[in-house]
Short mmCIF file of C-alpha atoms in Angstrom, two decimals:
data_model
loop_
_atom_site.label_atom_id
_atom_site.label_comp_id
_atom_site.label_asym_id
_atom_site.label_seq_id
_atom_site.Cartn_x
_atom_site.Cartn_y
_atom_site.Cartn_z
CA UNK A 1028 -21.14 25.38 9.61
CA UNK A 1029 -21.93 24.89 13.25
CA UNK A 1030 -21.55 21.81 15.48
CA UNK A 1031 -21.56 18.70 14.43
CA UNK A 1032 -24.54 16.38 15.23
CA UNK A 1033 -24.83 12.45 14.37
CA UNK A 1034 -28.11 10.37 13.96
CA UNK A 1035 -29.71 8.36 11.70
CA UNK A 1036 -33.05 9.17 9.49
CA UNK A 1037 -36.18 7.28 10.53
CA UNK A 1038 -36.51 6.91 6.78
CA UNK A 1039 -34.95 3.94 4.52
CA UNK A 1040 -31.33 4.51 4.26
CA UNK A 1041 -30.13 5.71 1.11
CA UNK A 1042 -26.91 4.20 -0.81
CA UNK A 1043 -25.21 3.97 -4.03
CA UNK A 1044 -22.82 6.81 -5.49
CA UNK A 1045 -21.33 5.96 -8.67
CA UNK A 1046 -23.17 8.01 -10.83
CA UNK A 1047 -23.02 11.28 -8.70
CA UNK A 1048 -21.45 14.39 -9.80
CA UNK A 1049 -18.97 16.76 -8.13
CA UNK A 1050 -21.93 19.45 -8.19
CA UNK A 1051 -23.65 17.18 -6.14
CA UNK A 1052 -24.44 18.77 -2.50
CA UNK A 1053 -24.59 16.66 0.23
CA UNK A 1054 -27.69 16.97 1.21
CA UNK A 1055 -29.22 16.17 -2.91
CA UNK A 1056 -26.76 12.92 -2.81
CA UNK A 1057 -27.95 11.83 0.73
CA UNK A 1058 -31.61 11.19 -1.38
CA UNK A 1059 -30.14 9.54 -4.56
CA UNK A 1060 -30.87 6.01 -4.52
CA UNK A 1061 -28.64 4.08 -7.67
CA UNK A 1062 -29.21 0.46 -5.70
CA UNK A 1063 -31.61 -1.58 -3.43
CA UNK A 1064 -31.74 0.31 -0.21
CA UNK A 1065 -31.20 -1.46 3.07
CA UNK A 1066 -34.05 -0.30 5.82
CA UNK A 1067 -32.64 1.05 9.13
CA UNK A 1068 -33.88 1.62 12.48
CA UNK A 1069 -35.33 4.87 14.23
CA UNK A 1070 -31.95 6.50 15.86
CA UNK A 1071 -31.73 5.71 19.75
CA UNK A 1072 -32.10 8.73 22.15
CA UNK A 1073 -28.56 8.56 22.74
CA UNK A 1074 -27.31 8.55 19.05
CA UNK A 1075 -25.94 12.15 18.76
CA UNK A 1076 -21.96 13.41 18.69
CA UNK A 1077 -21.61 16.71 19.99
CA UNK A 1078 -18.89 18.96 19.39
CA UNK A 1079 -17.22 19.26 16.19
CA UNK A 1080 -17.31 21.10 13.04
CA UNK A 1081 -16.65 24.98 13.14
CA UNK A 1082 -16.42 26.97 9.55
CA UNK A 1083 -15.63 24.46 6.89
CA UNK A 1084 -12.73 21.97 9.35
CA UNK A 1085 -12.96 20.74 12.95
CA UNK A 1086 -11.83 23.52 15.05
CA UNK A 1087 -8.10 23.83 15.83
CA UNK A 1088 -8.95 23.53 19.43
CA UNK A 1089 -11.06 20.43 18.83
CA UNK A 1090 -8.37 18.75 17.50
CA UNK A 1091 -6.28 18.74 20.42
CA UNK A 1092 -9.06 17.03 22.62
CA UNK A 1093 -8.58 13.34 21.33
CA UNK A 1094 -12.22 12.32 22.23
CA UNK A 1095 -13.54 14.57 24.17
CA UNK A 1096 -15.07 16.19 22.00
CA UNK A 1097 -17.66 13.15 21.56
CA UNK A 1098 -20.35 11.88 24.10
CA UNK A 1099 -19.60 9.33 26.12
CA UNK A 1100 -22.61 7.79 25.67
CA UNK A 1101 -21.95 5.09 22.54
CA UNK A 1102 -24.79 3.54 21.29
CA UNK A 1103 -25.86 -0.06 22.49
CA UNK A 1104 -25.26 -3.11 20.52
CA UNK A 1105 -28.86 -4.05 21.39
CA UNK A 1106 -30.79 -0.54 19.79
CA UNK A 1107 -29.22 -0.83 16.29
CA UNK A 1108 -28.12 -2.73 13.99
CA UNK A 1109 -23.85 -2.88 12.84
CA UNK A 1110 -23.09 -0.51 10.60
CA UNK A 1111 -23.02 -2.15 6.97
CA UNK A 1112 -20.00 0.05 5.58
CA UNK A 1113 -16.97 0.81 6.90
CA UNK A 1114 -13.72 3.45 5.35
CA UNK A 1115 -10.17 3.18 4.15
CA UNK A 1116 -8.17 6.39 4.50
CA UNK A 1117 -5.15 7.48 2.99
CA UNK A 1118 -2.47 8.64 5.65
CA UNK A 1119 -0.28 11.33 4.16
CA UNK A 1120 -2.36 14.43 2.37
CA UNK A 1121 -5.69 12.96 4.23
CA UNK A 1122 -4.93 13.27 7.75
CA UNK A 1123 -1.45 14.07 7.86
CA UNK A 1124 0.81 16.37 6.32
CA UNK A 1125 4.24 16.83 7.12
CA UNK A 1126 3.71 14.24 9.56
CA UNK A 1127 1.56 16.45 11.43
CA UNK A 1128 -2.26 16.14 11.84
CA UNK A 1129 -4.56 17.35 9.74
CA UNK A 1130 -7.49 19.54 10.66
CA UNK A 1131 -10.45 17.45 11.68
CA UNK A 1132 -8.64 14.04 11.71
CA UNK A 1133 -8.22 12.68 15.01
CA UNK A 1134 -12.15 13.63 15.36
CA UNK A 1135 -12.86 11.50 12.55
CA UNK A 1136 -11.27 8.72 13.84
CA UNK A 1137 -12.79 9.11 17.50
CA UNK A 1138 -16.10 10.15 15.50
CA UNK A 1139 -15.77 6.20 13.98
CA UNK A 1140 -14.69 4.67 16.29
CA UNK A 1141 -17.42 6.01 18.66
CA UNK A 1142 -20.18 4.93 16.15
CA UNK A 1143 -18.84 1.60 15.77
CA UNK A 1144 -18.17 2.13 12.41
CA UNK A 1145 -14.91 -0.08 11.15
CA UNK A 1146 -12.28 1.50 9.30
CA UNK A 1147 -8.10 0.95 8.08
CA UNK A 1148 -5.71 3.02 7.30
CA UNK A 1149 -4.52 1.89 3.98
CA UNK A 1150 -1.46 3.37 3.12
CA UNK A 1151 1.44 3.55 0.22
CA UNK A 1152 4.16 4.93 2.55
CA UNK A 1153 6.25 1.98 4.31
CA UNK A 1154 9.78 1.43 5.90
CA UNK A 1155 9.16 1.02 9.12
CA UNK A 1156 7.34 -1.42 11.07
CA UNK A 1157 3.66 -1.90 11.55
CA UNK A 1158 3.46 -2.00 15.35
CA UNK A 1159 5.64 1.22 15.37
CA UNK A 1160 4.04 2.96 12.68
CA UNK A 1161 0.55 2.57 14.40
CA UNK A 1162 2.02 3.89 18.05
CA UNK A 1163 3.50 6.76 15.70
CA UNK A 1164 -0.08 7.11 14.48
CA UNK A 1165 -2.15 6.80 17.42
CA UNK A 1166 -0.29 9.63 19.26
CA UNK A 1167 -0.44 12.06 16.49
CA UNK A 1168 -4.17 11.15 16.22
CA UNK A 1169 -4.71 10.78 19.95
CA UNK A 1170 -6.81 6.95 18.30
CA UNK A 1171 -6.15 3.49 19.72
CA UNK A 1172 -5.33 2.17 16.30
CA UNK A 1173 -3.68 -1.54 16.21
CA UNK A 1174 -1.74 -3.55 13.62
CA UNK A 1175 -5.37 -5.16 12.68
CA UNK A 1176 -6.72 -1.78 10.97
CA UNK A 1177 -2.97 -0.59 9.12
CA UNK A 1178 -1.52 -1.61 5.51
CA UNK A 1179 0.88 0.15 4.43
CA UNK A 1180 2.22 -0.92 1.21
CA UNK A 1181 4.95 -3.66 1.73
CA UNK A 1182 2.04 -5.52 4.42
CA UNK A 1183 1.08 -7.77 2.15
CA UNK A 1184 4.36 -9.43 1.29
CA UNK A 1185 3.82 -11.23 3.91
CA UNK A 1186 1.43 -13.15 1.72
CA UNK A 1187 4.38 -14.71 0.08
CA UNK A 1188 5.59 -16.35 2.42
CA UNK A 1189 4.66 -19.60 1.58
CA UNK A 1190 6.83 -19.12 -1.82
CA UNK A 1191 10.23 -17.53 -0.28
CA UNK A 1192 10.45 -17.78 3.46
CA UNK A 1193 13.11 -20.46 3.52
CA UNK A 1194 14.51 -19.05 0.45
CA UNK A 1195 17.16 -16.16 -0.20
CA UNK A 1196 15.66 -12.60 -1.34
CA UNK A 1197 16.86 -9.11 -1.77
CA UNK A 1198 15.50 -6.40 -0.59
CA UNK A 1199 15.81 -2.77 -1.13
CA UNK A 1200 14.34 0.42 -0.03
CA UNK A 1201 15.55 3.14 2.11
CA UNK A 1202 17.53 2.17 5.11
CA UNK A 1203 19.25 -1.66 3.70
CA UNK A 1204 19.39 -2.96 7.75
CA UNK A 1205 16.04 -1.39 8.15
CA UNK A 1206 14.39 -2.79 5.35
CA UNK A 1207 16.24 -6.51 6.47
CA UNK A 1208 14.69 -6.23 9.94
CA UNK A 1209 11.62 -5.93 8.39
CA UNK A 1210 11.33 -8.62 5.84
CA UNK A 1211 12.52 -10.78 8.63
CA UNK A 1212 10.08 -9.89 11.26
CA UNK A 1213 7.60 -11.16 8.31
CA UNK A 1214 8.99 -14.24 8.47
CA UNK A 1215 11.43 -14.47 5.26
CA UNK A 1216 14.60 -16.15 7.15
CA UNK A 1217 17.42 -15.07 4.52
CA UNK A 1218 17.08 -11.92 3.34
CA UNK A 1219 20.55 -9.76 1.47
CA UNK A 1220 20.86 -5.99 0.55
CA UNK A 1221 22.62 -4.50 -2.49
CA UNK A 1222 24.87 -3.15 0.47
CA UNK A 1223 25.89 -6.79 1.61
CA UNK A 1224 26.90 -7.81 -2.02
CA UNK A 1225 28.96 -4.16 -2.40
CA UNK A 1226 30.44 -4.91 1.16
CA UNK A 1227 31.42 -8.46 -0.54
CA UNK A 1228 32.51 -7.36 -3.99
CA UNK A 1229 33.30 -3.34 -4.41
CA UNK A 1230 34.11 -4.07 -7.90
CA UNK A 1231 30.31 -4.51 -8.54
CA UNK A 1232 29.57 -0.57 -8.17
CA UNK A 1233 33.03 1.08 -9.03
CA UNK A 1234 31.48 4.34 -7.41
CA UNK A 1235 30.75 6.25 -4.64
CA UNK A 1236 28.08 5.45 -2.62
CA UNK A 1237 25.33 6.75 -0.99
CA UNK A 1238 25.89 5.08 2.26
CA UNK A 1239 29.25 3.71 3.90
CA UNK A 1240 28.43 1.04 6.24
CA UNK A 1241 26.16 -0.70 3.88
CA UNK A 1242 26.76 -4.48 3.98
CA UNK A 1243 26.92 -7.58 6.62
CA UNK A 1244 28.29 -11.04 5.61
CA UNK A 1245 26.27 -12.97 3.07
CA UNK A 1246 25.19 -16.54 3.49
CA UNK A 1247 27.08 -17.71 0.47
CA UNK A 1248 30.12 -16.21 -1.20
CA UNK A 1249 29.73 -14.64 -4.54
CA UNK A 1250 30.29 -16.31 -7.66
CA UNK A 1251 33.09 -15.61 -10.13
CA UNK A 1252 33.84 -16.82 -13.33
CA UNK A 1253 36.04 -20.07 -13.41
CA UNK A 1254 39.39 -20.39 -14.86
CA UNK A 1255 39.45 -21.76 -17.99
CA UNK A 1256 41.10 -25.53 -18.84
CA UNK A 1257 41.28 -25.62 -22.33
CA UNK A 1258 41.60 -29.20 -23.77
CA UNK A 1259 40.23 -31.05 -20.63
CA UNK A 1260 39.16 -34.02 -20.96
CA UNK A 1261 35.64 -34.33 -19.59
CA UNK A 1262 33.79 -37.81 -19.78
CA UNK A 1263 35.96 -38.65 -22.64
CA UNK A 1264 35.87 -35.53 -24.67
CA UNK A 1265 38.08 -32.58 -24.89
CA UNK A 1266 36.91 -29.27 -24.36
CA UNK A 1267 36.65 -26.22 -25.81
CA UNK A 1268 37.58 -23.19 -24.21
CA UNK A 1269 34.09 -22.20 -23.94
CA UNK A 1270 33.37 -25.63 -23.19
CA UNK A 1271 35.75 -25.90 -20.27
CA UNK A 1272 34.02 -22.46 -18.72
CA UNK A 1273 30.70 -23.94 -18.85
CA UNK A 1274 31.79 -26.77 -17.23
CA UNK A 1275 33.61 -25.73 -15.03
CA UNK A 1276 30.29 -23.18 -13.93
CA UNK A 1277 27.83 -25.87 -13.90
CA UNK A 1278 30.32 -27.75 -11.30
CA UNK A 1279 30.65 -24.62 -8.99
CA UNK A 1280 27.40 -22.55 -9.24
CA UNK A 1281 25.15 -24.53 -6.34
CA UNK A 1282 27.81 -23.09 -4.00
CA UNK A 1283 27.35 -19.55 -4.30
CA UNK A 1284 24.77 -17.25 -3.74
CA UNK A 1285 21.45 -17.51 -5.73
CA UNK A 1286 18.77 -14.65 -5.26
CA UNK A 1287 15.15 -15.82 -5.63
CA UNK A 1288 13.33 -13.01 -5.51
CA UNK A 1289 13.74 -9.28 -5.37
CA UNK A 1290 11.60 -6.84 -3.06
CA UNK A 1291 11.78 -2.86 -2.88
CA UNK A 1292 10.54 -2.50 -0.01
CA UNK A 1293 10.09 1.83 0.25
CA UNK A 1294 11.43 4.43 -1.86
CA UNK A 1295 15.43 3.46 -2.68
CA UNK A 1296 18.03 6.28 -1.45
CA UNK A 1297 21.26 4.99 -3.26
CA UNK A 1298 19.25 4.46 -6.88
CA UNK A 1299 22.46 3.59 -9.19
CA UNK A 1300 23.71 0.92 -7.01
CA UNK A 1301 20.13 -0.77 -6.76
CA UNK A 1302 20.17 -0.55 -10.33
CA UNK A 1303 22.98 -1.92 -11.03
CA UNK A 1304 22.14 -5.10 -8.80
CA UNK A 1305 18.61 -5.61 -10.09
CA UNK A 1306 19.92 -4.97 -13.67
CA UNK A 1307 22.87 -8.08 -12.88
CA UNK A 1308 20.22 -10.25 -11.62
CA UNK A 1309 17.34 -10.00 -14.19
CA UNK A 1310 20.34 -11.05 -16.58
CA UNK A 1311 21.47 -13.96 -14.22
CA UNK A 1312 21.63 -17.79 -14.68
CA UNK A 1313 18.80 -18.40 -12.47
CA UNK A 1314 19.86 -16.30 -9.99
CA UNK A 1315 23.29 -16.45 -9.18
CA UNK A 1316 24.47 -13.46 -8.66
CA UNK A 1317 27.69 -12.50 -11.26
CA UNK A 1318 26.69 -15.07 -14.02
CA UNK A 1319 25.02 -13.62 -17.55
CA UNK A 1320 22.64 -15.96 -19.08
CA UNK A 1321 22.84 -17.62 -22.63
CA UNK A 1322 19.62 -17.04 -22.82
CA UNK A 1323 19.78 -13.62 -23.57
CA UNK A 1324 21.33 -14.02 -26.55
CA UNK A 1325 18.40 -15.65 -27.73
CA UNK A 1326 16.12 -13.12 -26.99
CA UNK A 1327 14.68 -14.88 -24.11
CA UNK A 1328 14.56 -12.53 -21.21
CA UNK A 1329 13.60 -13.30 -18.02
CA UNK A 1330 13.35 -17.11 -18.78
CA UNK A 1331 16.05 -18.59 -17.21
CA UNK A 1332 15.17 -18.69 -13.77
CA UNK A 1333 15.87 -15.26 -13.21
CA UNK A 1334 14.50 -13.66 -9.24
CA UNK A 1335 11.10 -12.73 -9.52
CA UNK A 1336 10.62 -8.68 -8.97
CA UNK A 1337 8.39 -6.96 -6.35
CA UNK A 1338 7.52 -3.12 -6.27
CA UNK A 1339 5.52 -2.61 -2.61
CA UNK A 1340 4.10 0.62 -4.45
CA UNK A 1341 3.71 2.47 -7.84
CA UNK A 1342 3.32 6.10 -6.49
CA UNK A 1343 5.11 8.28 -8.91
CA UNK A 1344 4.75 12.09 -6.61
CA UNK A 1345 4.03 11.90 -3.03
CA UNK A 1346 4.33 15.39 -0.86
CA UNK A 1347 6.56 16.43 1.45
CA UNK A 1348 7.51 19.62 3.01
CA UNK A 1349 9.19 20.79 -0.08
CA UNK A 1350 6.45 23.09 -1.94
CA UNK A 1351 6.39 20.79 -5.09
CA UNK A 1352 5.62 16.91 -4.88
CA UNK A 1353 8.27 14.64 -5.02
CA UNK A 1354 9.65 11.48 -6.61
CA UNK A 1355 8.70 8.45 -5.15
CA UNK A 1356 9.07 4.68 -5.23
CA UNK A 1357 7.34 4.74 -8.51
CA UNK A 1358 10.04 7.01 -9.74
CA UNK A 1359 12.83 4.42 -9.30
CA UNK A 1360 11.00 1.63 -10.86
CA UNK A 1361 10.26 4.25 -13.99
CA UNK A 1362 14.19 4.47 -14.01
CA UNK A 1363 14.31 0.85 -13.75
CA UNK A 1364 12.18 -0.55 -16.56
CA UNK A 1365 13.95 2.78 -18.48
CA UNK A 1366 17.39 0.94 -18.44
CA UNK A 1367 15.67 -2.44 -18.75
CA UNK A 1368 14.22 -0.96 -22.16
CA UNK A 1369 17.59 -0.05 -23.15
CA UNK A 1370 19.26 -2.89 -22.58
CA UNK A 1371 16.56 -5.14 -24.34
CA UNK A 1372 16.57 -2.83 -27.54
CA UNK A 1373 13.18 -2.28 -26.50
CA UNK A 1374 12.23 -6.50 -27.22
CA UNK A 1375 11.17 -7.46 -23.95
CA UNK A 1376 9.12 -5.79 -21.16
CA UNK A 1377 10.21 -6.03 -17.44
CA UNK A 1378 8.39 -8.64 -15.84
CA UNK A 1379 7.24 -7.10 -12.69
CA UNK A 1380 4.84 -7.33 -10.03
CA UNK A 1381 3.22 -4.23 -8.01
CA UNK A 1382 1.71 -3.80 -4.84
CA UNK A 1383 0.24 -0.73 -3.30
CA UNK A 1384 -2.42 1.44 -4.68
CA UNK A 1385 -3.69 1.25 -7.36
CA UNK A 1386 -2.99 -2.27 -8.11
CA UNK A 1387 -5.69 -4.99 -7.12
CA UNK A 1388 -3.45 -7.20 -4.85
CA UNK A 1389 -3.58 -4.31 -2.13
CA UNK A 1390 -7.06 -3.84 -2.43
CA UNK A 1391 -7.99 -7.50 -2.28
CA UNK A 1392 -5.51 -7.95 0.58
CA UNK A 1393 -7.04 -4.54 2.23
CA UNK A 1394 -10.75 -5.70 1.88
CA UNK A 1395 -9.92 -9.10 3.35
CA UNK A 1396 -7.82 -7.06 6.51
CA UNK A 1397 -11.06 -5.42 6.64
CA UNK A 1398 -13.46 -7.75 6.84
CA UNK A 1399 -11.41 -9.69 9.79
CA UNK A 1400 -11.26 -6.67 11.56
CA UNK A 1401 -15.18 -5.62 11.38
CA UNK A 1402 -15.98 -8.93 12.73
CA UNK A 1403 -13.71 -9.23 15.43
CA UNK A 1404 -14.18 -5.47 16.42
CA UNK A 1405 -18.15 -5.50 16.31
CA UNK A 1406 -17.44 -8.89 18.43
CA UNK A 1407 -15.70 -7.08 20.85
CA UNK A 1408 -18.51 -4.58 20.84
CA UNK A 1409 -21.18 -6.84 21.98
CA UNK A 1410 -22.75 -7.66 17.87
CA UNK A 1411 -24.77 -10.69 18.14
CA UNK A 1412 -22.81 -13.10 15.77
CA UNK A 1413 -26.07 -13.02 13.23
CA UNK A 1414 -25.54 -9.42 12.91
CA UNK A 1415 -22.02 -9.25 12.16
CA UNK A 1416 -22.52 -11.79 9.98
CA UNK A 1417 -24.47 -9.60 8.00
CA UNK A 1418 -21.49 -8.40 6.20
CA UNK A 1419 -19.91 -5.22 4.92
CA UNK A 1420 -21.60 -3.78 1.85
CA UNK A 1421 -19.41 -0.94 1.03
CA UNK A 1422 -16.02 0.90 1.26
CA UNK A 1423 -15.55 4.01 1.06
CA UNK A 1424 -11.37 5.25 0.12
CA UNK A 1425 -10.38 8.72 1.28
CA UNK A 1426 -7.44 9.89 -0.74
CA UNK A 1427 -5.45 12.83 -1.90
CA UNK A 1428 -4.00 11.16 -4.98
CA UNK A 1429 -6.45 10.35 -8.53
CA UNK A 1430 -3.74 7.93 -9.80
CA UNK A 1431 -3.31 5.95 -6.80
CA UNK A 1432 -6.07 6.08 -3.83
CA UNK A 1433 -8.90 6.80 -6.48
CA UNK A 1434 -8.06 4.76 -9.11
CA UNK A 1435 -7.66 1.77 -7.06
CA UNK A 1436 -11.02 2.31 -5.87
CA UNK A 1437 -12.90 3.06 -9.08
CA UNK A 1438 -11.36 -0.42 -10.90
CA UNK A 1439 -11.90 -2.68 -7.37
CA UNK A 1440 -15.44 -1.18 -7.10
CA UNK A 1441 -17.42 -4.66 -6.28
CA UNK A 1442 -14.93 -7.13 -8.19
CA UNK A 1443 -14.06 -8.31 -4.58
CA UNK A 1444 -14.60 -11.89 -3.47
CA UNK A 1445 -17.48 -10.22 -1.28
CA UNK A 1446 -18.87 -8.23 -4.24
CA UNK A 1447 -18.21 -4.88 -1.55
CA UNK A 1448 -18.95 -1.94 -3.27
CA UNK A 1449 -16.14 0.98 -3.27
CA UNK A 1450 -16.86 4.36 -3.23
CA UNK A 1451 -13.85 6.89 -4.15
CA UNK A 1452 -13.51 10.05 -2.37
CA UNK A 1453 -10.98 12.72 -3.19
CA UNK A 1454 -10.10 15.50 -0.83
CA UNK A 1455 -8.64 18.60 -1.98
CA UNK A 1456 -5.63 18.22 0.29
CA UNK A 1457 -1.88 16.47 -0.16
CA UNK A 1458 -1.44 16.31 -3.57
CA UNK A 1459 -4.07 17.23 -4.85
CA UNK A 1460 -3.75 20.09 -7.72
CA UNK A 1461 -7.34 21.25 -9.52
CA UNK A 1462 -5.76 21.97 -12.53
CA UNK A 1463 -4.50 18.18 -12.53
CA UNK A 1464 -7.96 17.20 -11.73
CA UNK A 1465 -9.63 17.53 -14.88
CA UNK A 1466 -10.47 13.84 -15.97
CA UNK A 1467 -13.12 12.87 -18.39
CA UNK A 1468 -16.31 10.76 -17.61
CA UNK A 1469 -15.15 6.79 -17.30
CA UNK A 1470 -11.47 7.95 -16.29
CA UNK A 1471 -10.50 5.74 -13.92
CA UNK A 1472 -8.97 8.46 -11.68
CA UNK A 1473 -12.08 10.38 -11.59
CA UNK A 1474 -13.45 10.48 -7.84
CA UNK A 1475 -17.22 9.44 -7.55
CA UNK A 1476 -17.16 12.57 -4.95
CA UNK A 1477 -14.64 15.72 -3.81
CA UNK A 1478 -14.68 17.29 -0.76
CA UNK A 1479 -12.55 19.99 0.66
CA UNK A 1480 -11.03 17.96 3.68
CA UNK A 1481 -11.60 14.23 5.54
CA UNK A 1482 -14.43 15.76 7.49
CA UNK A 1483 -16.45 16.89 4.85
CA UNK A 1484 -15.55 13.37 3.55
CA UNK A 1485 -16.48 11.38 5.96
CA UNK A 1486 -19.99 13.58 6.52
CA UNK A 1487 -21.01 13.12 2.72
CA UNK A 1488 -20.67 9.43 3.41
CA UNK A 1489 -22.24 9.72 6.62
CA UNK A 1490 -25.03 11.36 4.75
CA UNK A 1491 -25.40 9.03 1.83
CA UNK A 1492 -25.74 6.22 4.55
CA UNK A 1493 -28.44 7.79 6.13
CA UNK A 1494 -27.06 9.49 8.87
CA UNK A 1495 -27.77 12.89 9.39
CA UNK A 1496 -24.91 15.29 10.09
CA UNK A 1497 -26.23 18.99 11.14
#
């Protein structure tokens, strides 16, 4: 394929995907019309992206130019009109891998943001934070990215805040301090590790651990069980032994420390201690960490109080340098609701809730990220208010994995507060496996379209917008 060339038809744009096949060529698709089309105007003179594409990828060299390789010549607010859709990529398998760019993506990237066309980076990886991530980002990708445009899949924790910000949580992932820094910078003012209560208490794990320096001091000490009175009088009645514990636990139990909610923040390095903890706590009174319920006994799990649990992704495989995917975050909480199973005799399912791809909270969150961003960004961009008030029409997700990035898509697809359409795209790089790929019509993991890379991505939707890409 030669260079790569940008403008719009003079005819009616065409849109609308979902019942496309993976035979489809681009240039078939571009004319397939599945919903009302939306008329756009002649392409000005200066519309047109120069160098680019070479073979099937952006050329090695190209890649290395930043944006360069683009005219400088971006198209007036006042000769078209804002573009109606905007993208979501993927990070790892779509434009990077191994933490090192991708073929074609920085010119994608400079390609949108040259065009005016909004995008995010909506992402399942996580640990660090936002504002570093996105430097990380935009000097790999040679893009001038900001916090505005980037999710990555513990952003939208932040959302509870107004639940547990003056309240205590735990959270978990794969550096404790790390992930402590981070739920704090959200705003969540007391915030423990499974290393603070093995610091406090050894006897909780009586193994080695992954770390040594785990813990720092926690706001309130640990509870332990009282020693028990037997025949105190109480309010005029002698107690039991049993009694006399109870007691003596109701008197004591405000003091010490009480978890409210749980968060695993990235994938967990030092799994059997994490365990352990999250396993004490969904068995707590309320809470408190080192107290069993009674209600337990009674087959009433998870109703006393216990910390509410959140997973910041679901992603089972990820890849890494290692030949063969590997576990991720999804992996632990398998492990989890494994032991949870056990424990329950299989009468009870782990209350739980997920964030991340695929689950709707992200994309909801994501699409509302987006929609602040297009406005503000076309603002910035000289958009007459009317115009950007138009309002985005479609999405279209870029990923590498069916169960995660297309999935998401495919069950969000216009069930948005906006009624946004979303278009899943899955390119052939990360994890993607062919022989893996083989879902039926009306799977939820199968892509509406897959292309070989980003680029050829992000020119099929090009095309099926009415640009023309030569």
């Amino acid at each position: 394929m030669g260079a790569l060339s940008l403008r719009l038809f003079t005819r009616p744009g065409v849109v609308g995907c979902r019942s496309l096949s993976r035979s489809s060529t681009v240039a078939t698709a571009a004319l397939i019309n599945k919903r009302s089309p939306s008329l756009l105007r002649p392409p000005p003179p200066s519309l047109v992206a120069t160098r680019g594409l070479k073979d099937e990828t952006f050329s090695k060299e190209a890649s290395t130019l930043g944006k360069r390789w683009i005219r400088p010549d971006a198209p007036s607010p006042s000769e078209w009109e804002a573009p109606s859709f905007a993208f979501a990529f993927d990070i790892d398998g779509v434009l990077l891998h191994e933490r090192e760019p991708l073929e074609g993506a920085a010119q994608v990237l400079a390609l949108l943001d040259h065009y005016h066309i909004p995008f995010i980076l909506l992402t399942n990886g996580g640990g660090k934070f936002e504002r570093d991530r996105v430097a990380e980002l935009n000097q790999k990708l040679h893009s001038n990215m900001t916090t505005d445009n980037f999710c990555q899949s513990h952003t939208p924790f932040q959302e509870l805040l107004p639940e547990y910000a003056d309240k205590t949580i735990l959270v978990t992932g794969s550096d404790y301090e790390k992930c402590r820094q981070i739920m704090q910078g959200y705003g969540f003012r007391s915030v423990v590790t499974p290393g603070d209560i093995f610091t406090a208490k050894p006897e909780v794990f009586p193994f080695e651990t992954v770390g040594k320096e785990m813990g720092k001091p926690l706001p309130k000490p640990l509870w332990t069980p009282p020693k028990v009175v037997e025949g105190e009088t109480v309010k005029g009645k002698v107690l039991s032994a049993e009694e006399a514990e109870k007691e003596e636990e109701e008197k004591r139990l405000g003091e010490h420390l009480k978890i409210d909610a749980m968060f695993v923040l990235n994938d967990p390095r030092d799994w059997a201690l994490d365990v352990q903890v999250f396993m004490d706590l969904l068995q707590s009174k309320q809470g408190y960490v080192g107290t069993y319920s009674e209600e337990n006994n009674r087959g009433n799990w998870q109703g006393d109080g216990q910390p509410k649990l959140f997973f910041s992704n679901s992603d089972l495989i990820w890849a890494a340098k290692y030949h063969l995917p590997r576990f991720g975050q999804g992996a632990f909480q398998h492990a989890l609701v494994g032991i949870w199973k056990e424990v329950t005799e299989g009468k009870a399912e782990l209350k739980r809730t997920s964030f991340g791809k695929p689950h709707r909270e992200t994309y909801e969150y994501a699409e509302e990220m987006l929609v602040r961003h297009r406005e503000e960004w076309l603002k910035s961009k000289g958009y007459p208010q009317k115009v950007v008030r138009q309002g985005l029409k479609r999405v279209y997700m870029v990923g590498d994995n069916p169960e995660s990035d297309i999935a998401g898509a495919n069950d969000y697809d216009g069930k948005g507060k906006y009624g946004t359409e979303w278009v899943s795209l899955l390119v052939e790089t990360g994890v993607y496996n062919e022989l893996r790929m083989n879902f039926k019509e009306g799977d939820v993991r199968k892509a509406d379209v897959v292309r070989k890379n980003v680029a050829e991505a992000i020119k099929w939707a090009l095309m099926n917008e009415g640009w023309k890409v030569e």
